[in-house]
Short mmCIF file of C-alpha atoms and ligand atoms in Angstrom, two decimals:
data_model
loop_
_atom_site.label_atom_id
_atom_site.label_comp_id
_atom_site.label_asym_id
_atom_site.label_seq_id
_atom_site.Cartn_x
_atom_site.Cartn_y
_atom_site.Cartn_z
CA UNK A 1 0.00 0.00 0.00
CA UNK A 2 1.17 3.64 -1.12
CA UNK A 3 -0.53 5.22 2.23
CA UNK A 4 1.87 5.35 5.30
CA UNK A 5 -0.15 5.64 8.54
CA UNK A 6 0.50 6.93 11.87
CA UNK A 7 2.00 3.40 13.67
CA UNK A 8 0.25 4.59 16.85
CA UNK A 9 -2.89 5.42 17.82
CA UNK A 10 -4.41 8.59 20.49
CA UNK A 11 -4.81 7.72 23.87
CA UNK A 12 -4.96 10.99 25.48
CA UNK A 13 -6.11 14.37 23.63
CA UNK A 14 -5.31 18.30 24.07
CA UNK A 15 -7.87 20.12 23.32
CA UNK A 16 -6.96 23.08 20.40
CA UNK A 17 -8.41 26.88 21.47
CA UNK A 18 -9.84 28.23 18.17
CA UNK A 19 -9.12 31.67 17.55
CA UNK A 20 -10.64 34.75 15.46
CA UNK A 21 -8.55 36.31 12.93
CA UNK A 22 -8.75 39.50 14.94
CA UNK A 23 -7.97 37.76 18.33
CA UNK A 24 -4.48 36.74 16.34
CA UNK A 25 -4.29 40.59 14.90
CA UNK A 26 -4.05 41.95 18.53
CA UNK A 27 -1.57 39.00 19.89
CA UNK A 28 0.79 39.89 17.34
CA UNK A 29 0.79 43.19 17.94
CA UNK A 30 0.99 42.78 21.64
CA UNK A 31 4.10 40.08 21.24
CA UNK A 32 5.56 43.08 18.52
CA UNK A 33 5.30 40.98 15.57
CA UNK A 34 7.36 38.10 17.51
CA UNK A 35 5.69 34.96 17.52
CA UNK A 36 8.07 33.56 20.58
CA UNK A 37 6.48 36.02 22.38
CA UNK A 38 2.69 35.09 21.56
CA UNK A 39 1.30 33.15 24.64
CA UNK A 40 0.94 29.21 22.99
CA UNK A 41 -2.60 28.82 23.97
CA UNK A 42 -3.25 31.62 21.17
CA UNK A 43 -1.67 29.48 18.93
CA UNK A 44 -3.40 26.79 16.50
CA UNK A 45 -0.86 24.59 15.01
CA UNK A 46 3.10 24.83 16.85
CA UNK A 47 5.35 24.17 14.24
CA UNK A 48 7.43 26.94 16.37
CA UNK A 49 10.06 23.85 16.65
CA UNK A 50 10.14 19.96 16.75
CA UNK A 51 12.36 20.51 20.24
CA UNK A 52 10.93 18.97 23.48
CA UNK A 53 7.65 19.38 21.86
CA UNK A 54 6.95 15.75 20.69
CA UNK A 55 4.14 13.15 22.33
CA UNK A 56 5.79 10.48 24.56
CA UNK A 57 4.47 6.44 24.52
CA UNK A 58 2.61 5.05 26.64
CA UNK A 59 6.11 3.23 28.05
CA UNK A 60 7.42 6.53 28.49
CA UNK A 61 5.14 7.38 30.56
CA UNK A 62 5.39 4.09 32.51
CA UNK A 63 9.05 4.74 32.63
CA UNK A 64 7.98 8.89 34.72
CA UNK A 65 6.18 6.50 37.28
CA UNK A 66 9.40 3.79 37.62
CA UNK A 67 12.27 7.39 38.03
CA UNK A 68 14.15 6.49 40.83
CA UNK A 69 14.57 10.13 42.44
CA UNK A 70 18.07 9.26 44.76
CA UNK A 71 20.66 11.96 44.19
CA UNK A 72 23.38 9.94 43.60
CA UNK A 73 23.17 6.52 41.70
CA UNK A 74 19.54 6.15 40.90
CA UNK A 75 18.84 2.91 39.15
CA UNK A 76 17.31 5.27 36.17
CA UNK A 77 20.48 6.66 35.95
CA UNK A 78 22.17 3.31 35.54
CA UNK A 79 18.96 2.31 32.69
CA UNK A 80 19.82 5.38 30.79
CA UNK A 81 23.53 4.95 30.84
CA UNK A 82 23.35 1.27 29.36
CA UNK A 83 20.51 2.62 26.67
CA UNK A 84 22.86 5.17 25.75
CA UNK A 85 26.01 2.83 25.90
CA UNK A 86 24.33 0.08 23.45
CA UNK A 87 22.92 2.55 20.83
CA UNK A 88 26.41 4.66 20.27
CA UNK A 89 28.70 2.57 21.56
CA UNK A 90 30.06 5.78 23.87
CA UNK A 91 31.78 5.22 27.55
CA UNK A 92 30.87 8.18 29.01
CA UNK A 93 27.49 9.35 29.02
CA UNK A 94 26.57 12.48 30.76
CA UNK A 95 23.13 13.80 31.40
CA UNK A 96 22.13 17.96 30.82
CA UNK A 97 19.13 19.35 31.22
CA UNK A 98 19.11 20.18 27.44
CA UNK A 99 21.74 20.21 24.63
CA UNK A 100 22.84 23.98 24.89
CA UNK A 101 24.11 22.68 28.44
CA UNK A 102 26.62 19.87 26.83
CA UNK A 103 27.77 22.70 24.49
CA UNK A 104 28.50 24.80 27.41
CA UNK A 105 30.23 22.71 28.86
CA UNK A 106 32.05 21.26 25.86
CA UNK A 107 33.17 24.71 24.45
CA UNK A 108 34.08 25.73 28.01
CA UNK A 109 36.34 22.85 28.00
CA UNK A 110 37.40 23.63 24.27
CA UNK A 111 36.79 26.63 23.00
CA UNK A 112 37.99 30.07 24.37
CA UNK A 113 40.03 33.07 22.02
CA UNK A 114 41.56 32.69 19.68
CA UNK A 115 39.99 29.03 18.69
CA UNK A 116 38.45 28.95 15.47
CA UNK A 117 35.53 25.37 15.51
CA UNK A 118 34.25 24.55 12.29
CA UNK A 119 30.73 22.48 11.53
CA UNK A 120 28.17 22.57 8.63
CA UNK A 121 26.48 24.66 9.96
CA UNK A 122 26.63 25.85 13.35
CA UNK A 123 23.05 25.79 15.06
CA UNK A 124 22.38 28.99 17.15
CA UNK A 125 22.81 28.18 20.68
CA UNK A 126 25.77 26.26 19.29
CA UNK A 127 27.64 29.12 18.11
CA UNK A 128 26.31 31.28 21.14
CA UNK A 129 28.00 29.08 23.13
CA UNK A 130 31.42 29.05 21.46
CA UNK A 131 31.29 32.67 20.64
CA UNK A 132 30.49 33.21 24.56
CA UNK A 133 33.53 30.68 25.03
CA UNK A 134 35.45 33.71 23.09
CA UNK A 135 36.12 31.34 20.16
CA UNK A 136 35.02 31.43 16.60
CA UNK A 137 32.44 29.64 15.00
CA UNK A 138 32.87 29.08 11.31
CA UNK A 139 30.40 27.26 8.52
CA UNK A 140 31.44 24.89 6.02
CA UNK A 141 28.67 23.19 4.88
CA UNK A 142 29.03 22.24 0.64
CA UNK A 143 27.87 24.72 -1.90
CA UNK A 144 25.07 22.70 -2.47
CA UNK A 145 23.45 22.76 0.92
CA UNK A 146 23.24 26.80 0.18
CA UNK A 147 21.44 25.95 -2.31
CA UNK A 148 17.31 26.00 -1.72
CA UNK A 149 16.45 24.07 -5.13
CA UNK A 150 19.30 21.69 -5.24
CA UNK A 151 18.19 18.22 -5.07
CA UNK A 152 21.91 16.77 -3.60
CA UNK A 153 20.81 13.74 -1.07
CA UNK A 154 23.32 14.88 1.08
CA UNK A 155 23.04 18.91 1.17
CA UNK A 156 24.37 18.53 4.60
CA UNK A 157 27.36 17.51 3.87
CA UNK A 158 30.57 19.50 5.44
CA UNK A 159 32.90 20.57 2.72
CA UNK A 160 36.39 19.12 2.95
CA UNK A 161 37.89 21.19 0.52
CA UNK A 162 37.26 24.47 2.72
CA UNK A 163 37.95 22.47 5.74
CA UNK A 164 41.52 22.08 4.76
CA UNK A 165 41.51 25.47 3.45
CA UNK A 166 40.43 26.84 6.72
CA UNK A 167 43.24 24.83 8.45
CA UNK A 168 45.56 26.20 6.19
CA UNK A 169 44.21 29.55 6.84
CA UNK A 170 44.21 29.68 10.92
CA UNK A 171 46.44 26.52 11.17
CA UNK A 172 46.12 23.61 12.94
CA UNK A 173 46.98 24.55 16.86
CA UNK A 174 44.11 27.06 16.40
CA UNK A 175 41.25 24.13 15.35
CA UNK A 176 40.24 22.50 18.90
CA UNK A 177 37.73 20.45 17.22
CA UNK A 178 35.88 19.75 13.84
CA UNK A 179 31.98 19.75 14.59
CA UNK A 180 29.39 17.89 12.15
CA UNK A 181 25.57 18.37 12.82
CA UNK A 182 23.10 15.58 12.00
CA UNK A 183 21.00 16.35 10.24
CA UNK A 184 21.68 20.21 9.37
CA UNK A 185 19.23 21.75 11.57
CA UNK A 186 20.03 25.47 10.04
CA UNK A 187 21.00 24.23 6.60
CA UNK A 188 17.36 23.00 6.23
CA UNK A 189 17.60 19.90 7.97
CA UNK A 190 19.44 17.85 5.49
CA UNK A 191 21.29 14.76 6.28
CA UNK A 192 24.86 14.25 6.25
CA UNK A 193 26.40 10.91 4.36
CA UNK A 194 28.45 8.24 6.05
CA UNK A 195 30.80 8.82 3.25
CA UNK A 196 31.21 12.27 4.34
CA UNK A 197 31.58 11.26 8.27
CA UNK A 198 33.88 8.65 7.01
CA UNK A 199 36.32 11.09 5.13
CA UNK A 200 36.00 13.33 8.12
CA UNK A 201 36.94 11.01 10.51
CA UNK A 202 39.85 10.46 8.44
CA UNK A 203 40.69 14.13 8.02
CA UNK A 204 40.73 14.47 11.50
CA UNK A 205 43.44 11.78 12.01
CA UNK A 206 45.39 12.95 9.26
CA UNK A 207 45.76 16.34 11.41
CA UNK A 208 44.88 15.09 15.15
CA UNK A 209 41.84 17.12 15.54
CA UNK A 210 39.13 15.69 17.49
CA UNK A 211 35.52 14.80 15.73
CA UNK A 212 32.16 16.02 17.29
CA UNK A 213 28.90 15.30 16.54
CA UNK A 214 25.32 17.49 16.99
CA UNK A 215 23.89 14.62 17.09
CA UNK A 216 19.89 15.63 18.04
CA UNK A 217 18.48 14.15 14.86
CA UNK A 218 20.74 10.72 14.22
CA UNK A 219 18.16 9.05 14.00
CA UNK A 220 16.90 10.85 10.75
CA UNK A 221 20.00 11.06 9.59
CA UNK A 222 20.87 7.15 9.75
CA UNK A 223 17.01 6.59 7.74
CA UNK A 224 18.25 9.19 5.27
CA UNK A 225 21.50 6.89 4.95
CA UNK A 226 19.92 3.72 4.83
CA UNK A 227 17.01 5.38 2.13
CA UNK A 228 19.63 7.53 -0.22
CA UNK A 229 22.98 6.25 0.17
CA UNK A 230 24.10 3.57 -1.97
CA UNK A 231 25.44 0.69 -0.29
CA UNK A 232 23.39 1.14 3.07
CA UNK A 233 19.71 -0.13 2.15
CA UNK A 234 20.03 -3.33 3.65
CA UNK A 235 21.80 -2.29 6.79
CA UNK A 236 19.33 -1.91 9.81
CA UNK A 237 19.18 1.94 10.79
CA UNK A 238 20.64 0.77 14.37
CA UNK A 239 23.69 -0.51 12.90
CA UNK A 240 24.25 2.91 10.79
CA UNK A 241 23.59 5.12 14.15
CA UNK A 242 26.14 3.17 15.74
CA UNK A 243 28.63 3.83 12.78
CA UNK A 244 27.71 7.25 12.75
CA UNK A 245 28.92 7.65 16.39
CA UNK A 246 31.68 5.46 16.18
CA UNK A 247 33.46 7.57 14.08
CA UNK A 248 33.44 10.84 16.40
CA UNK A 249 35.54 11.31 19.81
CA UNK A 250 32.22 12.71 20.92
CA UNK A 251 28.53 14.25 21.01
CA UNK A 252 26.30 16.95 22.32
CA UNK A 253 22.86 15.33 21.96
CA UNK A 254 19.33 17.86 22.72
CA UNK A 255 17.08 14.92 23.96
CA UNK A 256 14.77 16.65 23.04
CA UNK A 257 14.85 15.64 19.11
CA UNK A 258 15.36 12.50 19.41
CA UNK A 259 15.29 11.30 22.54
CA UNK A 260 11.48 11.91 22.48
CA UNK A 261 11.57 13.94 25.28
CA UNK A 262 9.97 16.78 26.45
CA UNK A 263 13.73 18.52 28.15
CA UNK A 264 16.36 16.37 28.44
CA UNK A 265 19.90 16.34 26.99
CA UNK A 266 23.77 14.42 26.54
CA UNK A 267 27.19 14.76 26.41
CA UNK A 268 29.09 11.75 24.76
CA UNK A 269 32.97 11.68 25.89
CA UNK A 270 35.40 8.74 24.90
CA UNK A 271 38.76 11.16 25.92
CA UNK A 272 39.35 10.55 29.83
CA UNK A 273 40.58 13.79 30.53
CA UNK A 274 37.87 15.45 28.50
CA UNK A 275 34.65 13.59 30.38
CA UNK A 276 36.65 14.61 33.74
CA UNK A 277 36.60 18.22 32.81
CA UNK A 278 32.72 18.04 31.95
CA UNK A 279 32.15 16.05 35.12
CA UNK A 280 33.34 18.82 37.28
CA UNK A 281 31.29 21.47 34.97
CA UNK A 282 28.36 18.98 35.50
CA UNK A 283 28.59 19.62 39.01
CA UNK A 284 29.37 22.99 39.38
CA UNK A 285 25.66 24.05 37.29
CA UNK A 286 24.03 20.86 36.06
CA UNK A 287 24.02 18.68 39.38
CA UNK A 288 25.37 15.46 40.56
CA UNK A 289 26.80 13.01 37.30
CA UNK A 290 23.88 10.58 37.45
CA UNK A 291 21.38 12.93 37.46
CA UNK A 292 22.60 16.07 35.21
CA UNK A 293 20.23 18.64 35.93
CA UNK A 294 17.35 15.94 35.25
CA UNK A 295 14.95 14.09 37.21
CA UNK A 296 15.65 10.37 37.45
CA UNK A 297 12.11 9.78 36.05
CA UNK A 298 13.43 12.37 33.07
CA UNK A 299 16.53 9.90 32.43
CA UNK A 300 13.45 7.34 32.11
CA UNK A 301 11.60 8.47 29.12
CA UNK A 302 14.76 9.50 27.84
CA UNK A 303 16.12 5.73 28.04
CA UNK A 304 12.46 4.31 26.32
CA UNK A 305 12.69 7.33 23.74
CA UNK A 306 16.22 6.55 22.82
CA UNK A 307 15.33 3.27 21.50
CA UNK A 308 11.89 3.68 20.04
CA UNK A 309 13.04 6.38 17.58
CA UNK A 310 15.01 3.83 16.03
CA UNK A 311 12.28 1.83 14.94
CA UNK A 312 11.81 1.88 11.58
CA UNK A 313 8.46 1.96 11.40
CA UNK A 314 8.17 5.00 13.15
CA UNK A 315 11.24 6.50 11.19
CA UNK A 316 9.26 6.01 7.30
CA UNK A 317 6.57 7.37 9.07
CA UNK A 318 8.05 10.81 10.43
CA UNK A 319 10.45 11.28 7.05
CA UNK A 320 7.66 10.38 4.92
CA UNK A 321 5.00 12.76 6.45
CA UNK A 322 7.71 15.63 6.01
CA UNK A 323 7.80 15.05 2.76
CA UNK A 324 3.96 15.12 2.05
CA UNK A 325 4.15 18.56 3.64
CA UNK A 326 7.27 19.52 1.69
CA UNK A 327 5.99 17.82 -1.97
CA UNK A 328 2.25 19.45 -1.95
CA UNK A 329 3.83 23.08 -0.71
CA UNK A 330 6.43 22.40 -4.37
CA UNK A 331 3.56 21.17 -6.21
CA UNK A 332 1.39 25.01 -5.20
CA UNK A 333 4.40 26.35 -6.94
CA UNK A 334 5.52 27.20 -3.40
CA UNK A 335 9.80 27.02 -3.51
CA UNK A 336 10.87 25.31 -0.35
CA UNK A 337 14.81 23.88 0.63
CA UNK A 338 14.85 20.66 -1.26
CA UNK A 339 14.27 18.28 -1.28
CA UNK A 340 12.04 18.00 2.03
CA UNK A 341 14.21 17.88 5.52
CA UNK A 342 13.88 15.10 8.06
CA UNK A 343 12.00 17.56 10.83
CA UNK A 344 10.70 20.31 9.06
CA UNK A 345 10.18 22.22 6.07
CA UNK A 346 12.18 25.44 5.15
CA UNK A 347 10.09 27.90 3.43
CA UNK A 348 12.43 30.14 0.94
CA UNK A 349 10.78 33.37 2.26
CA UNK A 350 12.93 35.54 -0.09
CA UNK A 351 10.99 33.50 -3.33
CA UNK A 352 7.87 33.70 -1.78
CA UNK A 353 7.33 37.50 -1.40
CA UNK A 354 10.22 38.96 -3.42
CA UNK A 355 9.27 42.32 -3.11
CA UNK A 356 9.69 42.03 0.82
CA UNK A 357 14.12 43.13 0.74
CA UNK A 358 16.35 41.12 2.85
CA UNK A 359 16.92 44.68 4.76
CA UNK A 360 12.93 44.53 6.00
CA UNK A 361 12.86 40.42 7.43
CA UNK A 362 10.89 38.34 4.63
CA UNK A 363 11.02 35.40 6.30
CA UNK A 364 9.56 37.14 9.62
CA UNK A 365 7.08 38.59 7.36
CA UNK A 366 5.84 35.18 6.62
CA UNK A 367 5.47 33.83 9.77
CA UNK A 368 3.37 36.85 10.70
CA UNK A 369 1.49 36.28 7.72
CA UNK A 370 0.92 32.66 8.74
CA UNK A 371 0.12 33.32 12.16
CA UNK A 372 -2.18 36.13 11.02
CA UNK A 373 -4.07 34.01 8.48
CA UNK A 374 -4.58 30.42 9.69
CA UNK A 375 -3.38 30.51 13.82
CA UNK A 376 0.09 28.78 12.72
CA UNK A 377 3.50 29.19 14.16
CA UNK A 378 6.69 28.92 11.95
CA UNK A 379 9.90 30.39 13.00
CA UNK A 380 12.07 32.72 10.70
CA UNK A 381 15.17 30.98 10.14
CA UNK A 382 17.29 33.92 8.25
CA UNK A 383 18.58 37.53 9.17
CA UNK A 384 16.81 37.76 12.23
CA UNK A 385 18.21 35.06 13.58
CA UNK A 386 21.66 34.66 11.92
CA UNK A 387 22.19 38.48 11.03
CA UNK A 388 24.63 39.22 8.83
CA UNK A 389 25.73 35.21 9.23
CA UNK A 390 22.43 34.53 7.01
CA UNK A 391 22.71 32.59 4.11
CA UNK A 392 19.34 32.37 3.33
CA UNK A 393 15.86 33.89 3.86
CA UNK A 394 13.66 30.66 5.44
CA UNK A 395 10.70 29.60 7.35
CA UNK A 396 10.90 26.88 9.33
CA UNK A 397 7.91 24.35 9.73
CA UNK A 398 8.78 22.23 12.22
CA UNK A 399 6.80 18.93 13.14
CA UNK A 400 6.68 18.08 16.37
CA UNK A 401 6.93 14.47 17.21
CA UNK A 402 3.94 12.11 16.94
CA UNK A 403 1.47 15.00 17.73
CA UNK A 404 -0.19 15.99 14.37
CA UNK A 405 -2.89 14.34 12.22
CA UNK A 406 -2.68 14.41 8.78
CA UNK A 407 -5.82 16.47 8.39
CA UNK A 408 -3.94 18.93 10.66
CA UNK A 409 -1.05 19.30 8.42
CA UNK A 410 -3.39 19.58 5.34
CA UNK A 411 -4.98 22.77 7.08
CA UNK A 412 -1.21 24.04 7.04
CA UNK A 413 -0.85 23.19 3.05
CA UNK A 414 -4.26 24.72 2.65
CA UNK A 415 -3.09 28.37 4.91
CA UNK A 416 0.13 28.25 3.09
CA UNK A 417 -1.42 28.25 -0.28
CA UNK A 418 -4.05 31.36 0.69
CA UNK A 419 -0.87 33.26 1.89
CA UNK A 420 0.75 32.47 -1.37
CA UNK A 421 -2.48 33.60 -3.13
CA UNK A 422 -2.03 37.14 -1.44
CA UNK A 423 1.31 37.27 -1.21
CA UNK A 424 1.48 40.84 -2.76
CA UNK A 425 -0.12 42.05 0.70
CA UNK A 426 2.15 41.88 2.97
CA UNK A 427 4.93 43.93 4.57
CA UNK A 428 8.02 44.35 5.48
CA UNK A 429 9.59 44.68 9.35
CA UNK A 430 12.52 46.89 11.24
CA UNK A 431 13.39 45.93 14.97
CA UNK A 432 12.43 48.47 17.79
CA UNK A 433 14.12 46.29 20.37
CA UNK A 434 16.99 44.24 20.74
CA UNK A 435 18.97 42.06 23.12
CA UNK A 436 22.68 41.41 22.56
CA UNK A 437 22.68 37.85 21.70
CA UNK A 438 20.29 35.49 20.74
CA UNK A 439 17.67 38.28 19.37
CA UNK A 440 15.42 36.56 17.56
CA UNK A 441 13.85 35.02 21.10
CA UNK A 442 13.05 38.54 22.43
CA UNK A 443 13.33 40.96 19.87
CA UNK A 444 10.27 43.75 19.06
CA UNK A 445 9.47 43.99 15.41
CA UNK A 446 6.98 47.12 13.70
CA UNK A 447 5.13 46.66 10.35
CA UNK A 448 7.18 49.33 7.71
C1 LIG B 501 21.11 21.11 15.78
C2 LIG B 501 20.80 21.59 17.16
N1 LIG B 501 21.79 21.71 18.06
C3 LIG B 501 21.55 22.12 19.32
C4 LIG B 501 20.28 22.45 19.75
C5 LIG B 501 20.09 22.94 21.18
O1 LIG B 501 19.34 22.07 21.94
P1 LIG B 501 18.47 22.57 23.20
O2 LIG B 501 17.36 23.40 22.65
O3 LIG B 501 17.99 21.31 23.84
O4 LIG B 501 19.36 23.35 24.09
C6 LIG B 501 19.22 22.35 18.85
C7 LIG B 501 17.86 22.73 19.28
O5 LIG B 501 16.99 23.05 18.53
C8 LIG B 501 19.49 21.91 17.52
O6 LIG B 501 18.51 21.78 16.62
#
């Protein structure tokens, strides 16, 4: 059969508060155009971001009632350690409270001025936290991947070419680290290959740099390896995950991808040194090493979610109902990053209302717009966020976890295309408030 279903079915249900179009005229105006700052119950359908916002099994929840809450060496702790050990093969696990916390601490350990740490591209709290660190974060993902309308299976590749150029450039004392992110959260969630981790890996050995994964979608990234790459179709998606980490020194994992968590987070270590250094850092603002910040019935439904998201049933289901969003948006003529991303959908907001300039926010114009029209929340994912780092203008749809019907997302295809329709209405934005870092969280927008 062509149809893919949901492979669960609804045991408990949230109800949705409907709103007026002029109920969502005055919240944006009272958030100042930023839809972080619209309270969630005014919101329709969250596709704000597919982090910590997913629905957890029925076993998960089983697993909240079994947490063993003893500060030090719960027997949840122990559960989640051996989950964690079996899937990427990893000594030292650490639990955060979230996966900007194991970048702290990472880039606290390694980072600092002067340091220069490459990646595809960098995700924002990612290269908050090294820039904090006083290091620079640089991106070095392959032309391709800059590319919204390139169909490359791999647009998430890093580019080895510049990576050697940029090691030539700042030299190699000045590299602490080479960072990959699976999949490319701000390159439009696009998978990385094996062959590319593979030549990385041996990169780094040619110049004794450690490897690093972002590692909060390897999940979808091993499917997209077993679906696109050649060679890998017939390898179980387990298997590949457990490549994919054995060929980094370590990880910074947001649980809250795919672990199937609600909050919840990682630090992989196999250097001794290194994991002794993060142990103390643990301690000093996460909390005790077997419970990271976390409670023990967190480390729980982190140790269930760890496994189911590797089933592959649930994994053709989640890539596959991307893509239906993704396909019908192309089919309305609607350009989005192709092809479709493992967790979302990237609007290109510059192609969709060209007359909006890069200078007055397109892609927060759009997620105004879609707010505005249909009670849906997208996030801009382009100058407001990255500043002058932005490559590109996008909206990103992000599906949360086993939590939408089908019918729901067609709504979204349907609000999309009546935006498109009237795309010659809408307007531009300047900022009227800004914090230092991070600004597209709390920042005040006007309509020009
Ligand atoms: C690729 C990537 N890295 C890191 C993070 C940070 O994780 P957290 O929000 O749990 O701090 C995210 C969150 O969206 C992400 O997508």
């Amino acid at each position: 059969m062509k149809t893919i279903i949901e492979p669960f079915r609804i045991k408990v249900v949230e109800p949705l508060k409907m709103t007026t179009r002029a109920e969502r005229e005055t919240a944006l105006q009272k958030a100042g155009y930023n839809v972080f700052l619209v309270p969630a119950e005014d919101v329709l359908i969250d596709l704000l971001t597919d982090s910590g916002t997913g629905a957890m099994s029925s076993e998960q929840w089983a697993g909240i009632m079994r947490g063993d809450e003893s500060y030090a060496g719960a027997r949840s702790y122990y559960r989640f350690e051996a989950r964690l050990q079996e899937i990427t093969g990893f000594e030292h696990i650490i639990p955060t409270h979230q996966g900007r916390a194991s970048e702290r601490i990472l880039f606290e350990l390694v980072g600092g001025e002067g340091k220069v740490i490459p990646n595809n591209n960098h995700f924002d709290t990612t290269r908050a936290n090294i820039e904090h660190s006083g290091a620079k974060a640089v991106d070095l993902v392959i032309d391709e991947g800059r590319d919204p309308r390139s169909r490359h299976p791999f647009k998430g590749n890093i580019d080895l070419d510049k990576l050697d150029g940029l090691v030539k450039e700042v030299g190699v004392e000045h590299i602490p680290c080479v960072m990959v992110t699976v999949t490319n959260n701000s390159g439009g969630g696009q998978p990385v290959s094996l062959e590319n981790l593979r030549a990385v890996r041996a990169f780094c050995d040619r110049h004794g740099l450690p490897f690093f994964l972002d590692a909060c979608r390897f999940a979808e990234n091993a499917y997209f390896i077993q679906q696109r790459e050649p060679g890998q179709a017939d390898r179980p998606v387990t298997e590949i995950a457990r490549e994919m980490f054995s060929l980094s020194d370590g990880a910074t994992i947001s649980a809250k991808k795919d672990g199937m968590v609600n909050i919840g987070g990682v630090l992989l270590l196999r250097n001794e040194e290194l994991y002794i250094g993060a142990r103390n850092l643990l301690i000093l603002t996460e909390g005790f090493p077997t419970y990271g910040g976390l409670a023990g019935r967190d480390l729980e439904a982190m140790a269930q979610g760890f496994e189911e998201v590797l089933h592959e049933d649930y994994l053709q289901y989640r890539i596959r109902s991307t893509a239906y969003l993704g396909e019908k948006l192309l089919a309305s003529g609607i350009q989005i990053v192709e092809p479709p991303g493992g967790h979302a959908i990237y609007i290109d907001a510059a192609d969709f209302c060209p007359h909006i300039p890069r200078s007055q926010f397109p892609g927060q114009a759009l997620v105004c717009a879609l707010y505005r029209h249909a009670g849906i929340r997208g996030v801009e994912i382009g100058s407001v966020m990255f500043g002058a780092h932005a490559r590109m203008e996008l909206v990103r749809l992000a599906i949360p976890r086993r939590v939408y019907t089908q019918s729901q997302i067609d709504y979204v295809i349907e609000a999309i295309q009546e935006v498109h329709a009237e795309r010659d209405r809408m307007r531009g934005l300047k900022i009227v408030e800004e914090p230092p870092v991070l600004r597209h969280f709390t920042a005040r927008f006007a309509e020009i």
